Amino acid sequence: QKMAGRLYSGPRRRRVFVVGAGTTKFERPHSRKWDYPEMGREAAAAALKDAGIEYSEVQAVAASYCYGDPTCGQKAVYGLGLTGVPVFNMNNNCSSGSTALMMARLMVQGGYDCTLAVGFEKMNSGLSENFPDRVSPIQEHVQSLEKLGAKSGPLNPHVNAVTSDVVKMFAYAARDHCRQYGTSVQHFAKITSKNRRHGTQNPKAAIQKAVTPDQVLSKRIICDPITIAMSAPTGDGGAATVVCSEEFVRRHRLQDHAVEIVAQHMCTDLPNSFNHSFLGLCGYFMSKEAAQRCMQEAGLSASDVDVIELHDCFAPNELFLYEALGLCPEGSGGSLIDSAEWIRNSSGGEVCRLGGRWVVNPSGGLESKGHPIGATGLAQCAELQWQLRGVAGKRQVENAKVGLQQNFGIGGAAVVTLYRKYSPETDGKTMRSNL
């Protein structure tokens, strides 16, 4: 796929760090009486406390959400103080949180010393489009879905059209993967079981109950081969991160808290997103492109990565992403999950290692945490920040030095971010030698 023009990656001279992270507990929709300002404020306050700084030191805010009126970001942070700082509100569907993180990073690269990225969402049980009187932004995606052979219309009378179309994209892609590569539904069930077992160690997850692969397969099928257990539940909650310059890190002596964003790229839809394959509609090629850009910029490869948080909105998508992110060759995702082994850590917990190398979604992923859309990308960042600092408790991947994040939103945007533990080295060529 030929890309147009030279890709912008921001000024290279200024390093950017995450120095604090916080999340609320993610809850099932309507299960707790609270509203988005509380979600955003609670998460942001936790991130600031984690960093050991006051809100008065934040120079700009990037806020992410999908289901809300304009300026919800202001409402969410005004409870922290009326400091007059710029607040940028953004919506990029399920990649909104990592879009806010990217904005916070770009602001630091552009001259700010300290920014705050905060995401939150108050949801219903399914997805929705709030403006039926105008063209849907995913119109071309839905048209491509039907041109490729998917049946039109809702999956059943209890599931609306937009939720049905999103589920079908991943279900039909899963069918193709099984047909083309011999992948089985057992592989998808193993992924869900892995993530749910990880989730039992995450007190902030909406679901903290383990399931066996057989139990996953016994649940109601919503669109073959995806069962309800393989689907990340929608959720309510908030997440936030404090993003700053190296000068700020040194001035506040935050080296022990600092995790560097060594590369970050967003890729929007490509020509092969449409009318090419169901996999293309699921963001496969966008995620692959963004990951390759990150690896090239950082001078790293997938083999250098220790811990990964990726967008398991449905279990098959995690398997697709093993391949898109370069963990295994195309078509070999099933073999990678078959290689799973559980490793005890010194904190009394356990993590699942794939391919003898990677731990994927130690947080429990979206399948355990839930998926409050505006918060998801920042919750992924929070988990990796804690992992690379060595403070993830029972979820800890020991000696983790490099983390990889992938977050995807239909419509579309895929954001991939590479992190590493703080190092005073500034020469990119020495990065691999510090791993």
Coordinates of C-alpha atoms in Angstrom, one line a residue:
Q1 CA 0.0 0.0 0.0
K2 CA 1.6 3.3 -1.1
M3 CA 1.2 6.1 1.3
A4 CA 0.7 9.7 0.2
G5 CA 3.3 12.3 1.2
R6 CA 5.9 12.3 4.0
L7 CA 4.4 11.1 7.3
Y8 CA 4.5 13.7 10.1
S9 CA 5.9 12.3 13.4
G10 CA 6.4 15.6 15.3
P11 CA 9.5 17.4 16.4
R12 CA 12.1 14.7 17.2
R13 CA 14.2 16.8 19.7
R14 CA 11.8 17.0 22.6
R15 CA 11.1 13.8 24.5
V16 CA 7.7 13.2 26.0
F17 CA 6.8 11.2 29.1
V18 CA 3.8 9.8 31.0
V19 CA 4.4 10.5 34.7
G20 CA 1.0 9.6 36.2
A21 CA -2.0 7.6 35.5
G22 CA -5.4 7.0 37.0
T23 CA -8.6 5.2 36.3
T24 CA -12.0 4.8 37.9
K25 CA -13.4 1.4 38.3
F26 CA -15.2 0.6 35.1
E27 CA -18.8 -0.3 35.6
R28 CA -21.6 -1.8 33.6
P29 CA -23.9 1.0 32.2
H30 CA -26.5 2.2 34.7
S31 CA -25.1 0.0 37.5
R32 CA -23.8 2.9 39.5
K33 CA -25.4 6.3 40.1
W34 CA -22.8 8.8 38.7
D35 CA -22.2 11.0 35.8
Y36 CA -19.4 11.9 33.4
P37 CA -18.1 14.9 35.4
E38 CA -17.5 12.5 38.3
M39 CA -15.8 9.9 36.1
G40 CA -13.5 12.4 34.5
R41 CA -12.7 14.2 37.8
E42 CA -12.0 11.0 39.7
A43 CA -9.7 9.7 37.0
A44 CA -7.8 13.0 36.6
A45 CA -7.4 13.5 40.3
A46 CA -6.0 9.9 40.6
A47 CA -3.5 10.6 37.7
L48 CA -2.4 13.9 39.3
K49 CA -1.9 12.2 42.7
D50 CA 0.0 9.4 41.0
A51 CA 2.3 12.0 39.5
G52 CA 2.6 13.9 42.7
I53 CA 1.6 17.2 41.2
E54 CA -1.2 19.8 41.5
Y55 CA -3.8 20.6 38.7
S56 CA -2.4 24.1 38.7
E57 CA 0.7 22.8 37.0
V58 CA -1.3 21.4 34.1
Q59 CA -1.0 23.8 31.1
A60 CA -3.5 22.2 28.7
V61 CA -6.1 19.4 28.7
A62 CA -7.1 16.9 26.0
A63 CA -10.5 15.4 26.8
S64 CA -12.1 12.4 25.0
Y65 CA -15.6 11.1 24.9
C66 CA -18.2 10.1 22.3
Y67 CA -21.6 10.3 23.9
G68 CA -22.0 13.8 25.1
D69 CA -22.6 17.4 24.2
P70 CA -19.8 19.9 23.3
T71 CA -17.5 21.1 26.1
C72 CA -18.0 18.0 28.3
G73 CA -14.2 18.1 28.9
Q74 CA -14.5 21.5 30.5
K75 CA -17.3 20.3 32.8
A76 CA -15.2 17.2 33.8
V77 CA -12.1 19.2 34.8
Y78 CA -13.7 22.3 36.3
G79 CA -14.1 20.4 39.5
L80 CA -10.3 20.3 39.7
G81 CA -10.0 24.0 39.5
L82 CA -10.8 27.0 37.3
T83 CA -7.3 27.7 36.0
G84 CA -8.2 29.0 32.5
V85 CA -6.1 26.4 30.7
P86 CA -7.1 25.4 27.1
V87 CA -9.3 22.3 27.0
F88 CA -9.5 20.4 23.7
N89 CA -12.5 18.1 23.2
M90 CA -12.2 15.2 20.8
N91 CA -14.2 12.2 19.5
N92 CA -12.6 9.5 17.3
N93 CA -15.0 6.7 18.2
C94 CA -13.3 3.8 20.1
S95 CA -9.8 5.3 19.6
S96 CA -10.9 8.6 21.3
G97 CA -8.7 8.0 24.4
S98 CA -5.5 7.4 22.5
T99 CA -6.3 10.4 20.3
A100 CA -6.4 12.5 23.4
L101 CA -3.1 11.0 24.5
M102 CA -1.7 11.9 21.1
M103 CA -2.9 15.4 21.4
A104 CA -1.4 15.7 24.8
R105 CA 1.9 14.4 23.5
L106 CA 1.9 16.8 20.5
M107 CA 1.2 19.7 22.8
V108 CA 4.3 18.9 24.8
Q109 CA 6.3 18.5 21.7
G110 CA 5.1 21.9 20.6
G111 CA 6.2 23.7 23.8
Y112 CA 3.9 22.9 26.7
D113 CA 5.6 21.4 29.8
C114 CA 2.7 19.5 31.3
T115 CA -0.6 18.4 29.9
L116 CA -3.4 16.2 31.0
A117 CA -5.3 13.6 28.9
V118 CA -8.6 12.6 30.4
G119 CA -11.3 10.3 28.9
F120 CA -14.7 9.3 30.1
E121 CA -18.0 7.8 28.9
K122 CA -21.5 7.3 30.2
M123 CA -23.1 4.6 28.0
N124 CA -26.1 2.4 27.3
S125 CA -26.0 -1.3 26.7
G126 CA -25.1 -1.0 23.0
L127 CA -23.6 1.4 20.5
S128 CA -25.7 4.2 18.9
E129 CA -25.8 7.0 16.4
N130 CA -27.3 10.1 17.7
F131 CA -28.1 12.0 14.5
P132 CA -30.2 9.9 12.2
D133 CA -31.2 12.9 10.1
R134 CA -27.7 13.1 8.4
V135 CA -25.2 10.8 6.7
S136 CA -23.5 8.4 9.0
P137 CA -19.7 8.7 9.2
I138 CA -19.5 4.9 8.8
Q139 CA -21.7 4.8 5.8
E140 CA -19.0 3.6 3.4
H141 CA -17.9 1.0 6.0
V142 CA -21.4 -0.4 6.2
Q143 CA -21.8 -0.3 2.4
S144 CA -18.6 -2.2 2.0
L145 CA -19.7 -4.8 4.6
E146 CA -22.8 -5.6 2.5
K147 CA -20.9 -5.5 -0.8
L148 CA -18.5 -8.2 0.6
G149 CA -21.5 -10.4 1.4
A150 CA -22.7 -9.7 4.9
K151 CA -26.5 -9.8 5.4
S152 CA -28.0 -6.4 5.9
G153 CA -30.2 -5.4 8.9
P154 CA -30.1 -5.9 12.6
L155 CA -28.9 -9.2 14.1
N156 CA -32.1 -9.6 16.0
P157 CA -34.9 -7.3 17.2
H158 CA -33.0 -6.5 20.4
V159 CA -29.8 -5.2 18.8
N160 CA -29.9 -1.9 16.9
A161 CA -28.5 -1.4 13.4
V162 CA -25.1 0.2 14.3
T163 CA -24.3 -2.4 16.9
S164 CA -25.2 -5.2 14.5
D165 CA -23.1 -3.8 11.8
V166 CA -20.0 -3.5 14.0
V167 CA -20.4 -7.0 15.3
K168 CA -20.8 -8.3 11.8
M169 CA -17.5 -6.8 10.6
F170 CA -15.6 -8.8 13.2
A171 CA -17.7 -11.9 12.9
Y172 CA -17.4 -12.2 9.1
A173 CA -13.7 -11.4 9.3
A174 CA -13.4 -14.3 11.8
R175 CA -15.2 -16.6 9.5
D176 CA -12.8 -15.7 6.7
H177 CA -9.8 -16.2 8.9
C178 CA -11.0 -19.7 9.9
R179 CA -11.7 -20.6 6.3
Q180 CA -8.4 -19.3 5.0
Y181 CA -6.0 -20.3 7.7
G182 CA -7.7 -23.1 9.7
T183 CA -8.3 -20.9 12.7
S184 CA -10.9 -22.4 15.0
V185 CA -13.5 -21.0 17.4
Q186 CA -11.5 -22.6 20.2
H187 CA -8.7 -20.1 19.5
F188 CA -11.1 -17.2 20.0
A189 CA -12.4 -18.9 23.2
K190 CA -8.9 -19.3 24.5
I191 CA -8.3 -15.6 24.0
T192 CA -11.4 -14.6 26.0
S193 CA -10.5 -17.1 28.7
K194 CA -7.0 -15.6 29.0
N195 CA -8.3 -12.1 29.2
R196 CA -10.9 -13.0 31.8
R197 CA -8.3 -14.8 33.9
H198 CA -6.1 -11.7 33.8
G199 CA -9.1 -9.6 34.7
T200 CA -9.5 -11.4 38.0
Q201 CA -6.4 -9.6 39.2
N202 CA -7.7 -6.1 38.1
P203 CA -9.8 -4.5 40.8
K204 CA -10.8 -1.8 38.3
A205 CA -12.3 -4.3 35.8
A206 CA -16.1 -4.5 35.3
I207 CA -15.8 -8.3 35.1
Q208 CA -13.6 -10.1 37.5
K209 CA -14.7 -13.7 37.0
A210 CA -12.6 -16.3 35.1
V211 CA -14.2 -18.5 32.4
T212 CA -13.0 -21.6 30.7
P213 CA -12.9 -21.8 26.9
D214 CA -15.8 -24.3 27.0
Q215 CA -17.9 -21.8 29.0
V216 CA -17.1 -19.1 26.5
L217 CA -18.3 -21.3 23.7
S218 CA -21.5 -22.3 25.6
K219 CA -22.7 -18.7 25.7
R220 CA -25.3 -17.3 23.3
I221 CA -24.0 -16.7 19.8
I222 CA -24.6 -13.1 18.7
C223 CA -23.1 -13.5 15.2
D224 CA -21.3 -16.7 14.4
P225 CA -18.7 -17.4 15.6
I226 CA -18.8 -14.6 18.2
T227 CA -20.5 -15.5 21.5
I228 CA -21.6 -12.9 24.0
A229 CA -18.7 -13.9 26.2
M230 CA -16.2 -12.9 23.4
S231 CA -17.6 -9.4 23.3
A232 CA -16.3 -6.5 25.3
P233 CA -19.2 -5.0 27.3
T234 CA -20.0 -1.3 27.0
G235 CA -19.2 0.5 30.2
D236 CA -19.1 3.7 32.3
G237 CA -15.9 5.1 33.6
G238 CA -12.9 7.4 33.2
A239 CA -9.2 7.3 32.7
A240 CA -6.4 9.9 32.7
T241 CA -2.7 10.4 32.2
V242 CA -0.3 13.2 33.0
V243 CA 2.0 13.9 30.0
C244 CA 5.1 16.1 30.2
S245 CA 8.5 17.1 29.0
E246 CA 11.8 15.8 30.1
E247 CA 12.5 19.2 31.7
F248 CA 9.4 18.8 33.8
V249 CA 10.4 15.3 34.8
R250 CA 13.8 16.5 36.0
R251 CA 12.5 19.6 37.7
H252 CA 10.0 17.6 39.7
R253 CA 12.3 14.6 40.2
L254 CA 9.9 12.2 38.5
Q255 CA 12.4 9.9 36.9
D256 CA 11.1 6.9 38.8
H257 CA 7.6 7.7 37.5
A258 CA 8.4 8.5 34.0
V259 CA 7.6 6.3 31.0
E260 CA 8.7 7.6 27.6
I261 CA 6.4 7.7 24.6
V262 CA 9.1 6.7 22.1
A263 CA 6.9 6.6 19.0
Q264 CA 3.2 7.1 18.3
H265 CA 1.3 7.0 15.0
M266 CA -2.3 7.3 13.9
C267 CA -3.5 5.8 10.7
T268 CA -6.9 6.5 9.2
D269 CA -8.6 4.5 6.5
L270 CA -6.7 3.3 3.5
P271 CA -8.0 2.2 0.1
N272 CA -7.8 -1.4 1.3
S273 CA -10.1 -0.6 4.2
F274 CA -13.0 -0.8 1.8
N275 CA -14.3 -3.5 -0.5
H276 CA -11.2 -5.5 0.0
S277 CA -11.9 -7.8 2.9
F278 CA -13.8 -7.9 6.1
L279 CA -10.4 -7.8 7.8
G280 CA -9.9 -4.4 6.2
L281 CA -13.1 -3.1 7.8
C282 CA -11.8 -4.2 11.2
G283 CA -8.8 -1.8 11.0
Y284 CA -6.2 -4.5 10.3
F285 CA -4.3 -2.7 7.6
M286 CA -4.5 0.6 9.5
S287 CA -3.1 -1.0 12.7
K288 CA -0.4 -2.8 10.7
E289 CA 0.7 0.5 9.0
A290 CA 0.7 2.5 12.3
A291 CA 2.7 -0.3 14.0
Q292 CA 5.3 -0.4 11.3
R293 CA 5.7 3.4 11.4
C294 CA 6.3 3.2 15.2
M295 CA 8.8 0.4 14.9
Q296 CA 10.7 2.2 12.2
E297 CA 10.8 5.5 14.1
A298 CA 11.9 3.8 17.3
G299 CA 14.4 1.4 15.7
L300 CA 12.7 -1.5 17.4
S301 CA 10.9 -4.6 16.4
A302 CA 8.1 -6.7 17.9
S303 CA 10.7 -9.0 19.5
D304 CA 11.8 -6.0 21.7
V305 CA 8.3 -5.6 23.2
D306 CA 7.5 -7.2 26.6
V307 CA 3.9 -6.2 27.3
I308 CA 1.0 -5.2 25.1
E309 CA -2.4 -3.7 25.6
L310 CA -4.6 -4.0 22.5
H311 CA -8.1 -3.5 21.3
D312 CA -9.9 -6.8 22.0
C313 CA -13.4 -5.4 21.4
F314 CA -14.2 -8.9 20.2
A315 CA -11.9 -11.9 20.8
P316 CA -11.2 -12.5 17.1
N317 CA -9.8 -9.0 16.8
E318 CA -7.1 -9.8 19.3
L319 CA -6.1 -12.7 17.2
F320 CA -6.0 -10.5 14.0
L321 CA -3.9 -8.0 15.9
Y322 CA -1.2 -10.6 16.8
E323 CA -0.6 -10.7 13.1
A324 CA -1.0 -7.0 12.3
L325 CA 1.4 -6.0 15.1
G326 CA 4.1 -8.4 13.9
L327 CA 3.9 -10.9 16.7
C328 CA 3.5 -13.7 14.2
P329 CA 3.1 -14.2 10.5
E330 CA -0.2 -13.7 8.8
G331 CA -2.5 -16.6 9.5
S332 CA -0.6 -17.8 12.5
G333 CA -2.5 -16.1 15.3
G334 CA -4.1 -19.4 16.3
S335 CA -0.7 -21.0 16.8
L336 CA 0.3 -18.0 19.0
I337 CA -2.6 -18.4 21.4
D338 CA -1.9 -22.1 21.4
S339 CA 1.6 -21.3 22.8
A340 CA 0.1 -19.7 25.9
E341 CA 1.8 -20.5 29.2
W342 CA 1.0 -19.0 32.7
I343 CA 3.9 -17.6 34.6
R344 CA 3.8 -16.8 38.3
N345 CA 5.3 -13.4 39.4
S346 CA 6.8 -12.3 42.6
S347 CA 3.7 -10.4 43.6
G348 CA 1.7 -13.6 43.9
G349 CA -0.1 -13.2 40.6
E350 CA 0.2 -14.8 37.2
V351 CA 0.4 -13.6 33.7
C352 CA 0.0 -15.4 30.4
R353 CA 3.0 -15.4 28.1
L354 CA 2.6 -16.0 24.3
G355 CA 5.3 -17.2 22.0
G356 CA 7.7 -17.3 24.9
R357 CA 7.9 -13.5 24.8
W358 CA 4.7 -11.4 25.1
V359 CA 2.1 -10.8 27.7
V360 CA -1.0 -9.4 26.0
N361 CA -3.7 -7.5 27.9
P362 CA -2.6 -8.2 31.5
S363 CA -5.3 -5.7 32.5
G364 CA -7.9 -8.2 31.3
G365 CA -8.4 -6.2 28.1
L366 CA -11.7 -4.7 27.0
E367 CA -13.3 -8.1 27.5
S368 CA -12.8 -7.9 31.3
K369 CA -12.4 -4.2 32.0
G370 CA -15.4 -3.1 29.8
H371 CA -15.3 -0.5 27.1
P372 CA -16.3 3.0 28.1
I373 CA -15.3 4.3 24.7
G374 CA -13.7 7.7 25.6
A375 CA -11.7 6.2 28.4
T376 CA -10.4 2.9 26.8
G377 CA -7.3 4.2 25.1
L378 CA -6.2 6.1 28.2
A379 CA -6.8 3.0 30.4
Q380 CA -4.6 1.0 28.1
C381 CA -1.9 3.7 28.5
A382 CA -2.4 3.6 32.3
E383 CA -1.8 -0.1 32.5
L384 CA 1.4 0.1 30.4
Q385 CA 2.7 3.0 32.5
W386 CA 2.2 1.0 35.7
Q387 CA 3.7 -2.1 34.1
L388 CA 6.9 -0.3 33.0
R389 CA 7.2 1.3 36.4
G390 CA 6.8 -2.1 38.0
V391 CA 3.8 -1.2 40.1
A392 CA 1.1 -3.3 38.5
G393 CA 0.8 -5.7 41.5
K394 CA -0.5 -9.2 40.7
R395 CA -0.7 -8.3 37.0
Q396 CA 3.0 -7.3 36.9
V397 CA 5.0 -8.5 33.9
E398 CA 8.4 -8.7 35.5
N399 CA 11.4 -6.8 34.0
A400 CA 9.1 -5.2 31.4
K401 CA 11.0 -2.5 29.6
V402 CA 9.0 -1.9 26.4
G403 CA 5.3 -1.6 26.0
L404 CA 3.1 -1.5 22.9
Q405 CA -0.5 -0.1 22.7
Q406 CA -3.0 -0.4 19.9
N407 CA -6.4 1.3 20.0
F408 CA -8.9 1.3 17.1
G409 CA -12.1 3.2 16.2
I410 CA -14.3 2.4 13.2
G411 CA -14.8 5.4 11.0
G412 CA -11.8 5.2 11.3
A413 CA -8.5 5.6 13.2
A414 CA -5.9 3.2 14.5
V415 CA -3.4 4.6 17.1
V416 CA -0.3 2.6 18.0
T417 CA 2.0 3.8 20.7
L418 CA 5.4 2.5 21.9
Y419 CA 6.6 3.1 25.4
R420 CA 9.8 2.4 27.3
K421 CA 11.1 2.9 30.9
Y422 CA 12.8 6.2 31.5
S423 CA 16.4 6.5 30.5
P424 CA 18.6 9.6 30.5
E425 CA 19.9 8.5 27.0
T426 CA 18.7 10.7 24.2
D427 CA 20.4 9.0 21.2
G428 CA 17.8 6.9 19.5
K429 CA 20.6 4.5 18.3
T430 CA 21.3 3.5 22.0
M431 CA 17.6 2.6 22.6
R432 CA 18.0 -1.1 21.8
S433 CA 21.2 -1.3 23.9
N434 CA 19.3 -0.1 26.9
L435 CA 16.7 -2.9 26.6

